[in-house]
mmCIF file of C-alpha atoms and ligand atoms in Angstrom:
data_model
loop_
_atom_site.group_PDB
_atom_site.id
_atom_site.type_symbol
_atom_site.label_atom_id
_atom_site.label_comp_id
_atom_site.label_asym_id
_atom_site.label_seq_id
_atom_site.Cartn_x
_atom_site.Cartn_y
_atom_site.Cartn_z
ATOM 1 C CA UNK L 1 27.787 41.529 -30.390
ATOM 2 C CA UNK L 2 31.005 42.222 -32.248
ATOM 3 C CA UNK L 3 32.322 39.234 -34.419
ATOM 4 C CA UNK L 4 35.747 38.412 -35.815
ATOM 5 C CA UNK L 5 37.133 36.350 -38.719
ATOM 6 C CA UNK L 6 39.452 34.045 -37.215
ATOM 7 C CA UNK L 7 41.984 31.009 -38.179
ATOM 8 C CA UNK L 8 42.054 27.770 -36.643
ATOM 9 C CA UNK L 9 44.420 24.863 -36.042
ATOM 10 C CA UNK L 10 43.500 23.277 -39.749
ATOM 11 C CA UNK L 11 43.847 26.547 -41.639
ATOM 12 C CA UNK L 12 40.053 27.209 -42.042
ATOM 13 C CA UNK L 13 38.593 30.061 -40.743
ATOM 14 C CA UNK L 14 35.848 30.707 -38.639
ATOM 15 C CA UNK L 15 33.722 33.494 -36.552
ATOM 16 C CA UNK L 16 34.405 34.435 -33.078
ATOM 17 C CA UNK L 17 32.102 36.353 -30.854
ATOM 18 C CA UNK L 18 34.589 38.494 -28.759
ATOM 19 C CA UNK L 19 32.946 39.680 -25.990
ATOM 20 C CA UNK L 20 31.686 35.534 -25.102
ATOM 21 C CA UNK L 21 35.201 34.544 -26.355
ATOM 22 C CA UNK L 22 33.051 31.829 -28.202
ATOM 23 C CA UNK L 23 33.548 30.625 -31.765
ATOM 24 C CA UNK L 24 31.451 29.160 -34.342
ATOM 25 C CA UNK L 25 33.556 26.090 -34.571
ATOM 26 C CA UNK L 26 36.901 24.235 -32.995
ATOM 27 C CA UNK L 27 39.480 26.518 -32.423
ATOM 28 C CA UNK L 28 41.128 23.467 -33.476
ATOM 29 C CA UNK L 29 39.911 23.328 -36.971
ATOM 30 C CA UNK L 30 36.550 23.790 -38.008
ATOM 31 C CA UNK L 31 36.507 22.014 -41.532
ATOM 32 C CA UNK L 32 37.944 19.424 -39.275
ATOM 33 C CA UNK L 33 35.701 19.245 -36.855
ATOM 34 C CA UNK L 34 32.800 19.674 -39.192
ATOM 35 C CA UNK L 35 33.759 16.830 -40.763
ATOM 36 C CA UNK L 36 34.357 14.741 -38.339
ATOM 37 C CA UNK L 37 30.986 15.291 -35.769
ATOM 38 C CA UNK L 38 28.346 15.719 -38.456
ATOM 39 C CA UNK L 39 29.662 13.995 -41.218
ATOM 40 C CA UNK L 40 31.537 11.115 -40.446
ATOM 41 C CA UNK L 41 29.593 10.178 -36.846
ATOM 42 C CA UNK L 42 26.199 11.757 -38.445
ATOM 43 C CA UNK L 43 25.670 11.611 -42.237
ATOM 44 C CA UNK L 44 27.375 8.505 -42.942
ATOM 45 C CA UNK L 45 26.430 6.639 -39.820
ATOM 46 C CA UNK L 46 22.357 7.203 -40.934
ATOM 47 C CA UNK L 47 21.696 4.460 -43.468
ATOM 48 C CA UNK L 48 18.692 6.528 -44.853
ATOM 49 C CA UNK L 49 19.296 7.042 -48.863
ATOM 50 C CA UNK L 50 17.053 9.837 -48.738
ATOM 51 C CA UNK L 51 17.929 11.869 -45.546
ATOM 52 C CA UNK L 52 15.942 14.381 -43.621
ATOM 53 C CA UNK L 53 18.262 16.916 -41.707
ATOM 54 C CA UNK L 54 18.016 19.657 -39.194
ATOM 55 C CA UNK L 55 20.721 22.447 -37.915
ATOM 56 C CA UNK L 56 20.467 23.912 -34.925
ATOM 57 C CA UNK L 57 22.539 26.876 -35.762
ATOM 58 C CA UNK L 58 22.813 27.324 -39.643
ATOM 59 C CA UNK L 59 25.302 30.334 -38.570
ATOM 60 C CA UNK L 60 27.751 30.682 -41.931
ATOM 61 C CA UNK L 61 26.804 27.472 -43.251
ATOM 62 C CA UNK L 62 29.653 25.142 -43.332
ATOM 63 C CA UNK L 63 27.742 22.144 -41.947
ATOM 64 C CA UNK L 64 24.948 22.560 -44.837
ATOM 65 C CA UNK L 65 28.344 22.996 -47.609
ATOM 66 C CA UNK L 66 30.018 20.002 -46.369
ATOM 67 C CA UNK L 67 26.688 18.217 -46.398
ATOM 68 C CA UNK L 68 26.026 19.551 -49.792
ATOM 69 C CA UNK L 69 29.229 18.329 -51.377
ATOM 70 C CA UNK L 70 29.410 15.069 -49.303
ATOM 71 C CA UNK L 71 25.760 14.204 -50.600
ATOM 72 C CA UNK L 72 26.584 15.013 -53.938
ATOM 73 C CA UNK L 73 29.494 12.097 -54.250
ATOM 74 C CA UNK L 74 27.079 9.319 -52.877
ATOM 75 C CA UNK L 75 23.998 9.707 -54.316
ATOM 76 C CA UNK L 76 22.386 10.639 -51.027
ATOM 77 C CA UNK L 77 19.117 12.752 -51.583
ATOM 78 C CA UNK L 78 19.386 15.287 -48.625
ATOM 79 C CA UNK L 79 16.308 17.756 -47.727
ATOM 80 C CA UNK L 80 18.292 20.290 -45.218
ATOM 81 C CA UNK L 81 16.219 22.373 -42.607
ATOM 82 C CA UNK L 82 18.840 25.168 -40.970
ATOM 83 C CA UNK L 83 17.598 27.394 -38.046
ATOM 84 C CA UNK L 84 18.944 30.174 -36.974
ATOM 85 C CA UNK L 85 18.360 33.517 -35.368
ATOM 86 C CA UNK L 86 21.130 35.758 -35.937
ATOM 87 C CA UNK L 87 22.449 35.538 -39.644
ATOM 88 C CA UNK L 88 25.704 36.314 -40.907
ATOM 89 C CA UNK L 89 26.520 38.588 -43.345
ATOM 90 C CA UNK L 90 27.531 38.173 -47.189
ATOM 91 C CA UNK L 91 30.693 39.727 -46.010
ATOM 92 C CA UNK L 92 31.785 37.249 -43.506
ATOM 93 C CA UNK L 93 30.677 35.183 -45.895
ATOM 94 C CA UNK L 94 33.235 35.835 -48.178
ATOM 95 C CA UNK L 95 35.765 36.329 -45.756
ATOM 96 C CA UNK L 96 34.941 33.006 -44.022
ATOM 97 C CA UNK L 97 36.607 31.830 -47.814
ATOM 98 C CA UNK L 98 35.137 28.257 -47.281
ATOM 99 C CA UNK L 99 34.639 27.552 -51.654
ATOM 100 C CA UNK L 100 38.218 28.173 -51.407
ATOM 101 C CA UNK L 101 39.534 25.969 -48.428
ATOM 102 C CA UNK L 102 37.351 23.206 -49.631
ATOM 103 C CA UNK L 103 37.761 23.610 -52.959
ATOM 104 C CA UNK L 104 34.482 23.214 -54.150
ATOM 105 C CA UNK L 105 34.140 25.885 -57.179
ATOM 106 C CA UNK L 106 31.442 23.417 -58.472
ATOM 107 C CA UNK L 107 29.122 24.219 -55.498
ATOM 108 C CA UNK L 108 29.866 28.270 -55.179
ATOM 109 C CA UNK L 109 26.504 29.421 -57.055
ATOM 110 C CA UNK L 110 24.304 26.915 -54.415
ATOM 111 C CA UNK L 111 26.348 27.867 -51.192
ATOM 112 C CA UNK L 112 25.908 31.155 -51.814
ATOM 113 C CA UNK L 113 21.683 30.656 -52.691
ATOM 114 C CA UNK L 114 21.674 29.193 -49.450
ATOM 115 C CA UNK L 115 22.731 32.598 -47.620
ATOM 116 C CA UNK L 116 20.491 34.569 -49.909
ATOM 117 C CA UNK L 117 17.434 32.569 -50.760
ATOM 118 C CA UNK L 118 14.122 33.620 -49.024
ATOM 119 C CA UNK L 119 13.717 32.992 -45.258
ATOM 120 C CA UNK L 120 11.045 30.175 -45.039
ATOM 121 C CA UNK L 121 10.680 29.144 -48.521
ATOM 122 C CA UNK L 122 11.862 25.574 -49.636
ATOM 123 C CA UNK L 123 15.114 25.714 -52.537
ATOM 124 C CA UNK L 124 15.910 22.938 -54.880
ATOM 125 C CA UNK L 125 19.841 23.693 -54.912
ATOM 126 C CA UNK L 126 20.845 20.793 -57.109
ATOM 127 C CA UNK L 127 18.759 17.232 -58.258
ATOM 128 C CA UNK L 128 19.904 15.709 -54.821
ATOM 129 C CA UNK L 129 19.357 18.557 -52.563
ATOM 130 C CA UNK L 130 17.176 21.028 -51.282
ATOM 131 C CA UNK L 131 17.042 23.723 -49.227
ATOM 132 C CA UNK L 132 14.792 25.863 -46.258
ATOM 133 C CA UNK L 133 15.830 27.961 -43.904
ATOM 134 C CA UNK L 134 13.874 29.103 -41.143
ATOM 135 C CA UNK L 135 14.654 32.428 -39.027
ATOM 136 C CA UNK L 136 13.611 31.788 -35.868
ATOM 137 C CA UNK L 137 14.654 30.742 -32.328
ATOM 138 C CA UNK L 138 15.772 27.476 -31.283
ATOM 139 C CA UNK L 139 12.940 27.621 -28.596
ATOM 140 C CA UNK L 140 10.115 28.153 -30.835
ATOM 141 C CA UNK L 141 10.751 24.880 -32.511
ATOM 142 C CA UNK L 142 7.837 22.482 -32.544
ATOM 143 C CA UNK L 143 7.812 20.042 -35.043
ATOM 144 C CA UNK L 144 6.678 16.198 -34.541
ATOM 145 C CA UNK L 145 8.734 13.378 -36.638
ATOM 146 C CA UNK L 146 9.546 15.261 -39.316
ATOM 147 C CA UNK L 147 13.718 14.961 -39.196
ATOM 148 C CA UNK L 148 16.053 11.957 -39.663
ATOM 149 C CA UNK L 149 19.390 13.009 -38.232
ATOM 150 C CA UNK L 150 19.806 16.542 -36.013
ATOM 151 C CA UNK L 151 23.359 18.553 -36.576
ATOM 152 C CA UNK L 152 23.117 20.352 -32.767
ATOM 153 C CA UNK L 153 25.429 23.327 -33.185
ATOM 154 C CA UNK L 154 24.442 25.479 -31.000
ATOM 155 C CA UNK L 155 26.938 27.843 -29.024
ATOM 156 C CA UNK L 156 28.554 25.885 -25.376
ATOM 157 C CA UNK L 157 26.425 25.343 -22.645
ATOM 158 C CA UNK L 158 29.351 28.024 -21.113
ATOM 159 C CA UNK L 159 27.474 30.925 -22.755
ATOM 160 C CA UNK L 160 24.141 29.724 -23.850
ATOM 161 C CA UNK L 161 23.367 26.998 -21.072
ATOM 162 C CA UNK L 162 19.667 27.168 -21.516
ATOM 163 C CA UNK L 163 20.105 25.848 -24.988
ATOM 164 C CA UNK L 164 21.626 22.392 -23.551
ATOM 165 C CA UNK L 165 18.443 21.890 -21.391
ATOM 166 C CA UNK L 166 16.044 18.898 -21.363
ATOM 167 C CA UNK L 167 13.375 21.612 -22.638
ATOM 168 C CA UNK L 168 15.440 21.722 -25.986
ATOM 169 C CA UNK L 169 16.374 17.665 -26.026
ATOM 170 C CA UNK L 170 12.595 17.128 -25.996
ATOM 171 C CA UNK L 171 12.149 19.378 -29.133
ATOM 172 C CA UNK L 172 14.922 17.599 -30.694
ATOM 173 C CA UNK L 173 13.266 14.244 -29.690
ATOM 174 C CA UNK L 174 9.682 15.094 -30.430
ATOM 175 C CA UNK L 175 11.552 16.758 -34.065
ATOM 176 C CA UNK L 176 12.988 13.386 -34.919
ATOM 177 C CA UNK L 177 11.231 10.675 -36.653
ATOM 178 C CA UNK L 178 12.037 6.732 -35.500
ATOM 179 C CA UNK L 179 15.354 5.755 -35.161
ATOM 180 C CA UNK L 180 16.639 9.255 -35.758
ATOM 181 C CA UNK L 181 19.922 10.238 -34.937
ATOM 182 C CA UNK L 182 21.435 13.957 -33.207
ATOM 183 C CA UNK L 183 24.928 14.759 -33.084
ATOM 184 C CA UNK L 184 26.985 17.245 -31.398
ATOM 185 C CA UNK L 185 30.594 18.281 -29.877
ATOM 186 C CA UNK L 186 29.680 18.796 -26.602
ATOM 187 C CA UNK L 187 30.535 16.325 -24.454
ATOM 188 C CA UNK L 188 29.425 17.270 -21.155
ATOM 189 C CA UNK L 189 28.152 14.676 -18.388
ATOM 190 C CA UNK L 190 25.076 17.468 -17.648
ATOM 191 C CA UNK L 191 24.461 17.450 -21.177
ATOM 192 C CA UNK L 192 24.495 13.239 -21.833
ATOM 193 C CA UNK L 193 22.065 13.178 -18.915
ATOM 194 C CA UNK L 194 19.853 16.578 -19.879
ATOM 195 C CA UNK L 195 19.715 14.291 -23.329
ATOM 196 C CA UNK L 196 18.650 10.617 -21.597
ATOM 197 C CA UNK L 197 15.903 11.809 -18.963
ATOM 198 C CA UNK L 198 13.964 12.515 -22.867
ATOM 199 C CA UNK L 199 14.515 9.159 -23.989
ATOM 200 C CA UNK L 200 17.536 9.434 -25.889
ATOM 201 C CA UNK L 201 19.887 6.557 -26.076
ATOM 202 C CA UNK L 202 23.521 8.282 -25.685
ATOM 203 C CA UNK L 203 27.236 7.009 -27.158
ATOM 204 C CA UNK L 204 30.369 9.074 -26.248
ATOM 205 C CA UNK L 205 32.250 8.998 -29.710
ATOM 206 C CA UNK L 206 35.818 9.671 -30.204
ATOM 207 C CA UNK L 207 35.592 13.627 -30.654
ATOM 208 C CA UNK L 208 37.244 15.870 -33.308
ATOM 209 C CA UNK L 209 41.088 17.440 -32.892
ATOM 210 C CA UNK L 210 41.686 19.014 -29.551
ATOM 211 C CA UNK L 211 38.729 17.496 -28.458
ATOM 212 C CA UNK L 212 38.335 13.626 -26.661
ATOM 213 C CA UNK L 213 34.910 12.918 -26.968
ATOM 214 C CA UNK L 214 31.853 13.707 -28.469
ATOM 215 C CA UNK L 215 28.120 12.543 -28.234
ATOM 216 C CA UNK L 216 25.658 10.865 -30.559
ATOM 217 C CA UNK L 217 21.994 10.191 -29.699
ATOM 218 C CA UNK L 218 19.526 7.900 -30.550
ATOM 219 C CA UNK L 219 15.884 7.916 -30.478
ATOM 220 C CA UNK L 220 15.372 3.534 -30.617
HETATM 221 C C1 SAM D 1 28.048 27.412 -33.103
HETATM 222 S S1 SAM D 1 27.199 28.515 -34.142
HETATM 223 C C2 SAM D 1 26.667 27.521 -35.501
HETATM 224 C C3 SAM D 1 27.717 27.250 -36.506
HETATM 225 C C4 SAM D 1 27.131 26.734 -37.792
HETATM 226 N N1 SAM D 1 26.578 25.417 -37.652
HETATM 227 C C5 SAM D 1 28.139 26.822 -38.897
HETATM 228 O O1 SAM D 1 28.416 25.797 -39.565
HETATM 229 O O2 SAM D 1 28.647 27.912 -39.092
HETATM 230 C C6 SAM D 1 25.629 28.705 -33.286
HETATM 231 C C7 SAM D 1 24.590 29.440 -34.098
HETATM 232 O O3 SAM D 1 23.379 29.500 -33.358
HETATM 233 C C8 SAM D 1 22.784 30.782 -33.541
HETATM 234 N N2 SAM D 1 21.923 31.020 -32.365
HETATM 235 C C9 SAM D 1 22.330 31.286 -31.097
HETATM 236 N N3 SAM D 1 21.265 31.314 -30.268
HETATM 237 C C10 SAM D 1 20.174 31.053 -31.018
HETATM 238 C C11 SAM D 1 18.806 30.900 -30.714
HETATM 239 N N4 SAM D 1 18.345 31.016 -29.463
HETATM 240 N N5 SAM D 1 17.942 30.630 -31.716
HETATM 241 C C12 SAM D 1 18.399 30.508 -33.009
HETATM 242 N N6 SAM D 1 19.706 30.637 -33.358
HETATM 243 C C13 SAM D 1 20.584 30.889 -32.367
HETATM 244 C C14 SAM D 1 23.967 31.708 -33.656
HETATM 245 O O4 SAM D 1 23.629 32.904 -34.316
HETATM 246 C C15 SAM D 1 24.971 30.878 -34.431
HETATM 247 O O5 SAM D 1 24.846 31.046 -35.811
#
């Protein structure tokens, strides 16, 4: 499927799939709303020093940047898990200009090692942080208690409904160790409830720009 560069409401850019008229992140700013779901109601709301993490959707790997440079100013030791199925290119890369709009020069050499590194093989990108990525589908994930917090960013149950299923919230569950923690933008009533019937325990946050809530689940 054909994908664009794009700008959003905050000045960042971000991918858009044309033909599902479905972006990558908010239309209303995606270093905003980065920040806001999976750092500020996810990373700094687990009180784990040493922090387990999974993406659902690694896609051009703002989430893991943000994480990366957020980590680095509070001594949080992060080991970061990103799935995904579909990789961008180097070239969006660039264009996506993210070392720029963050400026974060220091962390240019590991952002880019994460888009290059070897599919399934572990990276130590800095003392703090290290790195896997796995290229595979969501579906096929099957892991038992092995993840501390869960960035789920996949694309809207609009276009991709079967990824907002309680098939895929038990997989998440089953993923996360005790008192683990998944965050996400979507909102969605069908989406709280797909999320409780596993066991989750679900808060409607505040959400990002453009946006008026946002959900964060528990496994008590
Ligand atoms: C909303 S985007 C993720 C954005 C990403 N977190 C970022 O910071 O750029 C959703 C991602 O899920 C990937 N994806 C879609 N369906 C998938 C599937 N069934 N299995 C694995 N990856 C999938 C897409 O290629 C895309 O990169």
């Amino acid at each position: 499927m054909k994908r664009n560069i794009i700008t959003t409401g905050d000045g960042s850019k971000t991918i858009q799939i044309q033909d599902w008229e479905e972006q990558y992140h908010s239309v209303h700013g995606a270093v905003n709303e980065a920040y806001h779901v999976f750092i500020d109601k996810g990373l700094e709301y687990h009180t784990n020093k040493a922090i387990r993490i999974l993406e659902i959707g690694f896609g051009s790997g703002l989430n893991a940047l943000i994480t990366l440079i957020e980590s680095g100013k509070n001594g949080r030791v992060v080991d970061y898990t990103g799935i995904e199925a579909y990789p961008v290119s180097i070239e969006e890369v660039l264009q996506l200009e993210y070392i720029e709009t963050l400026n974060a020069e220091a962390y240019r050499k590991q952002f880019f090692e994460m888009h290059k590194c070897a599919w399934g093989i572990k990276t130590k990108l800095t003392s703090h942080f290290t790195f896997l990525k796995q290229k595979k589908d969501f579906q096929e994930i099957s892991d038992t208690s092995l993840y501390d917090l869960i960035y789920f960013d996949a694309f809207g149950a609009r276009v991709q409904p079967e990824l907002w299923t309680e098939i895929v919230f038990d997989k998440m569950y089953k993923a996360l160790s005790a008192n683990g923690v998944l965050v996400t933008y979507a909102a969605k009533g069908s989406v709280r409830r797909a999320m409780q019937s596993v066991g989750f325990v679900v808060e409607r946050l505040p959400g990002p720009p453009g946006k008026r809530e946002m959900l964060r689940a528990l496994k008590v």
